[in-house]
Amino acid sequence: MSPDVPLLNDYKQDFFLKRFPQTVLGGPRLKLGYCAPPYIYVNQIILFLMPWVWGGVGTLLYQLGILKDYYTAALSGGLMLFTAFVIQFTSLYARSKSATIERILTTDILAEEDEHEFTSCAGAETVRFLIPGKKYIPNTVFHSVLAGLVCGLGTWYLLPNRITLLYGSIGGTTLLFFFGWMTLCIGEYSLIVNTATETATFQTEDTYEITPLMRPLYIFFFVSVDLAHRFMVNIPALEQMNQILHILFVFLPFLWALGTLPPPDALFLWAMEQVLEFGLGGSSMSTHLRLLVMFIMSAGTAITSYFIPSTVGVVLFMTGFGFLLSLNLSDIGHKIGTKSKDLPSSPGKHFIWKECLFYIIVLVLALLETSLLHHFAGFSQISKSSSQAIVSYGLMILLIILWILREIQSLYIFGIFRNPFYPKDVQIMTVFLEKQTRLMKIGIVRRILLTLVSPFAMIAFLSLDSSLQGLHSVSVSIGFTRAFRMVWQNTENALIETVIVSTVHLISSADIWWNRSLDTGIRLLLVGIIRDRLIQFISKLQFAVTVLLTSWTEEKQRRKRTTTLCILNIVFSPFVLVILVFSTLLSSPLLPLFTLPLFLVGFPRPIQSWPGAAGTTACVCADTVYYYQMVPRLTAVLQTAMAAGSLGLLLPGSHYLGRFEDRLIWIIILECGYTYCCINIKGLELQETSCHTAEARRVDEVFEDAFEQEYIRVRSLNKHFGNVLTPCTVLPVKLYSDSRNVLSGIIDAHENLKEFKDDLIKVLVWILVQYCSKRPGMKESVHNTENKGKAPLILPALNTSLPPESPEDIDSLNSETFDDWSDDNIFDDEPTIRKVIEEKHQLKDLPGTNLFIPGSVESQRVSGHSTGTVPENDLYKAVLLGYPAVDKGKQEDMPYIPLMEFSCSHSHLVCLPAEWRTSCMPNSKIKEMSSLFPEDWYQFVLRQLECFHSEEKASNILEEIAKDKVLKEFYVHTVMTCYFSLFGIDDMTPRPGHILRVYSGVLPWSVALDWLTEKPELFQLALKAFRYTLKLMIDKASLGPIEDFRELIDYLEEYERDWYIGLVSEEKWKEAVLQEKPYLFSLGYDSNMGVYTGRVLSLQELLVQVGKLNAEAVKGQWANLSWELLYATNDDEERYSIQAHPLLLRNLTVQAADPPLGYPIYSSKPLHIHLH
């Protein structure tokens, strides 16, 4: 597709040009897109300036010395409160008043949505248009009161005398007063008149009307700083902040319009995450509820530590709670609650108690170490001879060792240089696993150092610090609470921060501000923030450079105005750098508008980027089941890889991409703690679009160049360094490999189809015998028969008394079968099924009647031989369609049919159900086709049964059963009737189209089909036999002919045990995948190529390639996706920002977003991985 596809289509451009001015001004709709009366615009301007009018009245009275400043604020706020109530109740009245709205006829249907017909300046339609009103009455009151407060405090904030005192300039005061009131009017209008759609949209729907609170919230923040400055004098820093914020206040409309400031819900979650991670030493959490609970507990810990009088008590309290809060307590509690219901000897129960015992031992040792070192060690300043300095050197060595051991596990060092220790023979599974085992041993050493050695070493460093010796302050409580928590919560980052702080202290002078004014806890906190922001800045810079360069170097990404954008980026590079820095400081996404090199600062949001909980929504389809099967296996392997360090440094917000065949797995780290990690796994679609295919092909190239080259130099570089994907490792996972083959030459070969018919009868015999031998309740009458010493009487098949059919009758049945059922339409199965179902219902509608139907015969009454246990009307009468009429006067001349009995009393063990022993086929046809019945195979199958406990008598009993002629006749009737149902009465070679239709469960209509469909269980067995026979035909064509009966049984037993043979669309196919059947087979037809295809899924351990994605590139593209869809409503499926991008993986990234903006077909609940 051309890179010059429109960024927005014509309708969306008009829509955007109307919506954006409304957003800038806070809600007034001054660009409507159609002709409106002038009073519509005048009314909006009056409502917009109303706060300024009341504020101006108060300001004038203050300047004239009539009122004090606080009375001025009260007067303006009161007037605005009254006005807000009047506005809201006017809206309520207009909405309650019914009015007929007529639409203006227009040729543009899409533009019709916004058009209204206004009747008067104060008409109901006009009021509803100007003041939409609130959805909830409490919000009507709350927002009105809030509007009064904003106006009153805003008037106080913008008093000219107050601004002059801050700046001492009349010109500056005038500008700030004018533009400051514009800001206040914009905030008030969005609150009480009409709320504008914000560019910073977090939720897809504003259910609780939170959006109107956004702009007043920021106004309150600015005013609160001014109030603090008024009542807390002589604080220079506060005065400087107040001066800066007064200037920023006039730029608030631009920040709102650009979407830089977050909405209240996103601000609340983002602020909690930032304070929890950097102020309290925690981690971002997998759900909002966990985040809130953990924030409260962590903040409570820091506050409580301030009030503990004993220094030893403080250290013990911080150490203990730092360890406990870093554990996954909810998961541990859930496991204990679940395992308590298990048996005492359950291995899972033993494991959880061992895990709890491990944590208790670690906690006791940590408390013991902290108390001893803090109580007995000396508290001198850090020097080269002090004990704390010695621990510092040990931490430096430990950091180097851990870094080396971690880099050895991954493919690339720094993402650039290939790791010489990583296995090169990745293509050969056994060789790779052997070499990977050696790396895993190194990973175990690393895990021990990281889990046990490093935390205790850092606790020793913190316990020896002199800041804990005297009375502690707020900074000590905050800093050391975080430090003792970080030791366990994020050991690797804590080790880096501790080494940096100790190194700076050792090499620098004690007189500098860093060492003199800050305690160790605050230093660690600042270093942690700097470390995080520096990593973010590097990732953002790499992302920005990739977007800029590829917009020019990639021909398919080069648009007409790309050159202009590149020149502007170069000319204004300092400004672009400022945007990068500002985005980094806020920890917000760098938003490339339409994924072009046009960068904005996205609003700060939680690490997950989306408002909903992970795993709650997905676009489920037929392929979702493969991810359901794969995820538990993948999770177990990820557990080992993460513990060993193969995926690098584990940080919340990291993204990984896995690739295997046509499957793409998106992995997100949600939270990390001591010995655990919580992740979300998403599965992307398997039916690949052109853009999806292009990017998937580039992913394959990246992984092939990294893992699958025949000769890889030891010192080779990463050729795809600019790509957002950096290969990490390969993981052996047990999953389904999907192979598709063309069956041309097999399914259409005449010899194969001829053998197919003979094999089908054999498979039918085997399946029916197996079913009957394993059917429950088969032994219910065996003991009674043995006690009487004779075999029980068996009723004959109902149609055994029918006269032989004439050839004309048989021809009639043949035409009935195939007339309207040919290969012309392979998939037209609906008429057949509907016809069968309708006729079944017609027969069932007359249960107690005995109607004569032309062209039918009544079954004969066997008088005098009724056992009295079976109702006569149920067994001896039936209406059989499709047979010629017989004179009722001649029916009495039919021969008498004696009751039959088994020659072996044990034949009941493999006897067919009574309802299957009936037959709808003419006796003459059954006898004619009986020659096809393989009697030797039938007897061989019976002799192979294993349904007897006594092996000595088993062979004799089975021999007797095999010689039972009555039992054989039953099998002949049932097997041949099923055979006719599948093929029709004509004994001709089937065609491939017929094979496919029957395989799909679409059988040709016949009397035999009616008979078969009335017995659903038998129908499924016959269909199963047909599918087994097809698989047998393919295997014989591929592997060679079958030599004897024993080999044939081996084939069938393997199908029964290890295979599911059916259709992909069936529910049983999904069940087989989830049950992990070793093999699955399905037959299909490719209408484009005109060929029959076979699809085989085989379960085996295969290598899944995993790479790490640039998290800032993902966040930036998701921020643009949110802006485009939620604000610009640009949902065009062919829009520019969703087209394939080989370096940014733009299409795959959009897919991986949470619905409704993205469309992953699978998304797991948060998965807690235990890192041991």
PDB file of N, CA and C in Angstrom, residues 1042-1088:
ATOM      1  N   ILE A1042      -0.616 -52.311   4.231  1.00  0.00           N
ATOM      2  CA  ILE A1042      -0.682 -53.043   5.497  1.00  0.00           C
ATOM      3  C   ILE A1042      -0.543 -54.524   5.219  1.00  0.00           C
ATOM      4  N   GLU A1043       0.312 -55.187   5.971  1.00  0.00           N
ATOM      5  CA  GLU A1043       0.652 -56.587   5.684  1.00  0.00           C
ATOM      6  C   GLU A1043      -0.346 -57.573   6.273  1.00  0.00           C
ATOM      7  N   ASP A1044      -0.827 -57.343   7.467  1.00  0.00           N
ATOM      8  CA  ASP A1044      -1.715 -58.320   8.091  1.00  0.00           C
ATOM      9  C   ASP A1044      -2.700 -57.607   9.009  1.00  0.00           C
ATOM     10  N   PHE A1045      -3.592 -58.410   9.596  1.00  0.00           N
ATOM     11  CA  PHE A1045      -4.613 -57.849  10.476  1.00  0.00           C
ATOM     12  C   PHE A1045      -4.014 -57.218  11.724  1.00  0.00           C
ATOM     13  N   ARG A1046      -2.955 -57.794  12.218  1.00  0.00           N
ATOM     14  CA  ARG A1046      -2.338 -57.267  13.435  1.00  0.00           C
ATOM     15  C   ARG A1046      -1.838 -55.843  13.226  1.00  0.00           C
ATOM     16  N   GLU A1047      -1.248 -55.584  12.071  1.00  0.00           N
ATOM     17  CA  GLU A1047      -0.762 -54.234  11.773  1.00  0.00           C
ATOM     18  C   GLU A1047      -1.925 -53.259  11.623  1.00  0.00           C
ATOM     19  N   LEU A1048      -3.034 -53.725  11.042  1.00  0.00           N
ATOM     20  CA  LEU A1048      -4.201 -52.869  10.898  1.00  0.00           C
ATOM     21  C   LEU A1048      -4.757 -52.489  12.272  1.00  0.00           C
ATOM     22  N   ILE A1049      -4.819 -53.449  13.172  1.00  0.00           N
ATOM     23  CA  ILE A1049      -5.296 -53.144  14.525  1.00  0.00           C
ATOM     24  C   ILE A1049      -4.354 -52.174  15.222  1.00  0.00           C
ATOM     25  N   ASP A1050      -3.061 -52.313  14.994  1.00  0.00           N
ATOM     26  CA  ASP A1050      -2.104 -51.370  15.581  1.00  0.00           C
ATOM     27  C   ASP A1050      -2.375 -49.950  15.097  1.00  0.00           C
ATOM     28  N   TYR A1051      -2.668 -49.823  13.799  1.00  0.00           N
ATOM     29  CA  TYR A1051      -3.007 -48.505  13.256  1.00  0.00           C
ATOM     30  C   TYR A1051      -4.242 -47.937  13.954  1.00  0.00           C
ATOM     31  N   LEU A1052      -5.296 -48.755  14.042  1.00  0.00           N
ATOM     32  CA  LEU A1052      -6.551 -48.270  14.605  1.00  0.00           C
ATOM     33  C   LEU A1052      -6.409 -47.959  16.085  1.00  0.00           C
ATOM     34  N   GLU A1053      -5.655 -48.776  16.809  1.00  0.00           N
ATOM     35  CA  GLU A1053      -5.445 -48.495  18.231  1.00  0.00           C
ATOM     36  C   GLU A1053      -4.658 -47.210  18.434  1.00  0.00           C
ATOM     37  N   GLU A1054      -3.714 -46.951  17.527  1.00  0.00           N
ATOM     38  CA  GLU A1054      -2.971 -45.688  17.614  1.00  0.00           C
ATOM     39  C   GLU A1054      -3.880 -44.502  17.343  1.00  0.00           C
ATOM     40  N   TYR A1055      -4.774 -44.610  16.359  1.00  0.00           N
ATOM     41  CA  TYR A1055      -5.722 -43.536  16.098  1.00  0.00           C
ATOM     42  C   TYR A1055      -6.586 -43.269  17.327  1.00  0.00           C
ATOM     43  N   GLU A1056      -7.042 -44.355  17.957  1.00  0.00           N
ATOM     44  CA  GLU A1056      -7.924 -44.226  19.114  1.00  0.00           C
ATOM     45  C   GLU A1056      -7.198 -43.610  20.301  1.00  0.00           C
ATOM     46  N   ARG A1057      -5.939 -43.964  20.450  1.00  0.00           N
ATOM     47  CA  ARG A1057      -5.177 -43.544  21.632  1.00  0.00           C
ATOM     48  C   ARG A1057      -4.529 -42.180  21.459  1.00  0.00           C
ATOM     49  N   ASP A1058      -3.923 -41.920  20.319  1.00  0.00           N
ATOM     50  CA  ASP A1058      -3.057 -40.751  20.149  1.00  0.00           C
ATOM     51  C   ASP A1058      -3.588 -39.697  19.196  1.00  0.00           C
ATOM     52  N   TRP A1059      -4.680 -39.968  18.518  1.00  0.00           N
ATOM     53  CA  TRP A1059      -5.138 -39.048  17.487  1.00  0.00           C
ATOM     54  C   TRP A1059      -6.540 -38.542  17.790  1.00  0.00           C
ATOM     55  N   TYR A1060      -6.785 -37.333  17.335  1.00  0.00           N
ATOM     56  CA  TYR A1060      -8.156 -36.886  17.157  1.00  0.00           C
ATOM     57  C   TYR A1060      -8.299 -36.549  15.679  1.00  0.00           C
ATOM     58  N   ILE A1061      -9.243 -37.205  15.025  1.00  0.00           N
ATOM     59  CA  ILE A1061      -9.451 -37.027  13.594  1.00  0.00           C
ATOM     60  C   ILE A1061     -10.837 -36.434  13.417  1.00  0.00           C
ATOM     61  N   GLY A1062     -10.899 -35.218  12.969  1.00  0.00           N
ATOM     62  CA  GLY A1062     -12.181 -34.531  12.843  1.00  0.00           C
ATOM     63  C   GLY A1062     -12.031 -33.212  12.120  1.00  0.00           C
ATOM     64  N   LEU A1063     -12.862 -32.255  12.498  1.00  0.00           N
ATOM     65  CA  LEU A1063     -12.864 -30.929  11.875  1.00  0.00           C
ATOM     66  C   LEU A1063     -12.377 -29.878  12.859  1.00  0.00           C
ATOM     67  N   VAL A1064     -11.700 -28.875  12.340  1.00  0.00           N
ATOM     68  CA  VAL A1064     -11.175 -27.799  13.184  1.00  0.00           C
ATOM     69  C   VAL A1064     -12.302 -27.039  13.858  1.00  0.00           C
ATOM     70  N   SER A1065     -13.442 -26.949  13.205  1.00  0.00           N
ATOM     71  CA  SER A1065     -14.557 -26.172  13.744  1.00  0.00           C
ATOM     72  C   SER A1065     -15.324 -26.902  14.839  1.00  0.00           C
ATOM     73  N   GLU A1066     -15.053 -28.166  15.060  1.00  0.00           N
ATOM     74  CA  GLU A1066     -15.789 -28.928  16.064  1.00  0.00           C
ATOM     75  C   GLU A1066     -15.324 -28.588  17.476  1.00  0.00           C
ATOM     76  N   GLU A1067     -16.256 -28.712  18.417  1.00  0.00           N
ATOM     77  CA  GLU A1067     -15.922 -28.447  19.812  1.00  0.00           C
ATOM     78  C   GLU A1067     -14.963 -29.501  20.343  1.00  0.00           C
ATOM     79  N   LYS A1068     -15.094 -30.729  19.835  1.00  0.00           N
ATOM     80  CA  LYS A1068     -14.210 -31.807  20.304  1.00  0.00           C
ATOM     81  C   LYS A1068     -12.759 -31.574  19.877  1.00  0.00           C
ATOM     82  N   TRP A1069     -12.567 -30.833  18.801  1.00  0.00           N
ATOM     83  CA  TRP A1069     -11.207 -30.488  18.373  1.00  0.00           C
ATOM     84  C   TRP A1069     -10.539 -29.631  19.452  1.00  0.00           C
ATOM     85  N   LYS A1070     -11.275 -28.636  19.955  1.00  0.00           N
ATOM     86  CA  LYS A1070     -10.737 -27.782  21.012  1.00  0.00           C
ATOM     87  C   LYS A1070     -10.468 -28.595  22.270  1.00  0.00           C
ATOM     88  N   GLU A1071     -11.391 -29.510  22.595  1.00  0.00           N
ATOM     89  CA  GLU A1071     -11.185 -30.353  23.771  1.00  0.00           C
ATOM     90  C   GLU A1071      -9.941 -31.210  23.617  1.00  0.00           C
ATOM     91  N   ALA A1072      -9.720 -31.731  22.413  1.00  0.00           N
ATOM     92  CA  ALA A1072      -8.533 -32.556  22.178  1.00  0.00           C
ATOM     93  C   ALA A1072      -7.253 -31.742  22.322  1.00  0.00           C
ATOM     94  N   VAL A1073      -7.289 -30.495  21.870  1.00  0.00           N
ATOM     95  CA  VAL A1073      -6.106 -29.629  22.015  1.00  0.00           C
ATOM     96  C   VAL A1073      -5.821 -29.372  23.490  1.00  0.00           C
ATOM     97  N   LEU A1074      -6.870 -29.051  24.249  1.00  0.00           N
ATOM     98  CA  LEU A1074      -6.679 -28.770  25.674  1.00  0.00           C
ATOM     99  C   LEU A1074      -6.274 -30.022  26.450  1.00  0.00           C
ATOM    100  N   GLN A1075      -6.728 -31.187  26.000  1.00  0.00           N
ATOM    101  CA  GLN A1075      -6.318 -32.444  26.636  1.00  0.00           C
ATOM    102  C   GLN A1075      -4.943 -32.901  26.171  1.00  0.00           C
ATOM    103  N   GLU A1076      -4.381 -32.164  25.189  1.00  0.00           N
ATOM    104  CA  GLU A1076      -3.045 -32.434  24.648  1.00  0.00           C
ATOM    105  C   GLU A1076      -2.949 -33.824  24.034  1.00  0.00           C
ATOM    106  N   LYS A1077      -3.899 -34.112  23.134  1.00  0.00           N
ATOM    107  CA  LYS A1077      -3.779 -35.301  22.301  1.00  0.00           C
ATOM    108  C   LYS A1077      -2.508 -35.175  21.473  1.00  0.00           C
ATOM    109  N   PRO A1078      -1.728 -36.240  21.353  1.00  0.00           N
ATOM    110  CA  PRO A1078      -0.446 -36.094  20.639  1.00  0.00           C
ATOM    111  C   PRO A1078      -0.585 -35.628  19.200  1.00  0.00           C
ATOM    112  N   TYR A1079      -1.665 -36.042  18.519  1.00  0.00           N
ATOM    113  CA  TYR A1079      -1.818 -35.685  17.113  1.00  0.00           C
ATOM    114  C   TYR A1079      -3.276 -35.347  16.825  1.00  0.00           C
ATOM    115  N   LEU A1080      -3.470 -34.406  15.910  1.00  0.00           N
ATOM    116  CA  LEU A1080      -4.797 -34.065  15.424  1.00  0.00           C
ATOM    117  C   LEU A1080      -4.743 -33.959  13.909  1.00  0.00           C
ATOM    118  N   PHE A1081      -5.801 -34.438  13.259  1.00  0.00           N
ATOM    119  CA  PHE A1081      -5.852 -34.415  11.790  1.00  0.00           C
ATOM    120  C   PHE A1081      -7.188 -33.848  11.349  1.00  0.00           C
ATOM    121  N   SER A1082      -7.141 -33.062  10.278  1.00  0.00           N
ATOM    122  CA  SER A1082      -8.365 -32.509   9.693  1.00  0.00           C
ATOM    123  C   SER A1082      -8.220 -32.471   8.182  1.00  0.00           C
ATOM    124  N   LEU A1083      -9.333 -32.764   7.504  1.00  0.00           N
ATOM    125  CA  LEU A1083      -9.377 -32.706   6.042  1.00  0.00           C
ATOM    126  C   LEU A1083     -10.030 -31.408   5.622  1.00  0.00           C
ATOM    127  N   GLY A1084      -9.494 -30.791   4.577  1.00  0.00           N
ATOM    128  CA  GLY A1084     -10.048 -29.538   4.100  1.00  0.00           C
ATOM    129  C   GLY A1084      -9.955 -29.416   2.596  1.00  0.00           C
ATOM    130  N   TYR A1085     -10.465 -28.319   2.095  1.00  0.00           N
ATOM    131  CA  TYR A1085     -10.448 -28.051   0.658  1.00  0.00           C
ATOM    132  C   TYR A1085     -10.083 -26.600   0.426  1.00  0.00           C
ATOM    133  N   ASP A1086      -9.058 -26.370  -0.359  1.00  0.00           N
ATOM    134  CA  ASP A1086      -8.617 -25.023  -0.701  1.00  0.00           C
ATOM    135  C   ASP A1086      -9.291 -24.608  -2.001  1.00  0.00           C
ATOM    136  N   SER A1087     -10.315 -23.760  -1.882  1.00  0.00           N
ATOM    137  CA  SER A1087     -11.080 -23.367  -3.068  1.00  0.00           C
ATOM    138  C   SER A1087     -10.267 -22.501  -4.013  1.00  0.00           C
ATOM    139  N   ASN A1088      -9.278 -21.777  -3.502  1.00  0.00           N
ATOM    140  CA  ASN A1088      -8.452 -20.934  -4.377  1.00  0.00           C
ATOM    141  C   ASN A1088      -7.566 -21.772  -5.290  1.00  0.00           C
TER     142      ASN A1088
END
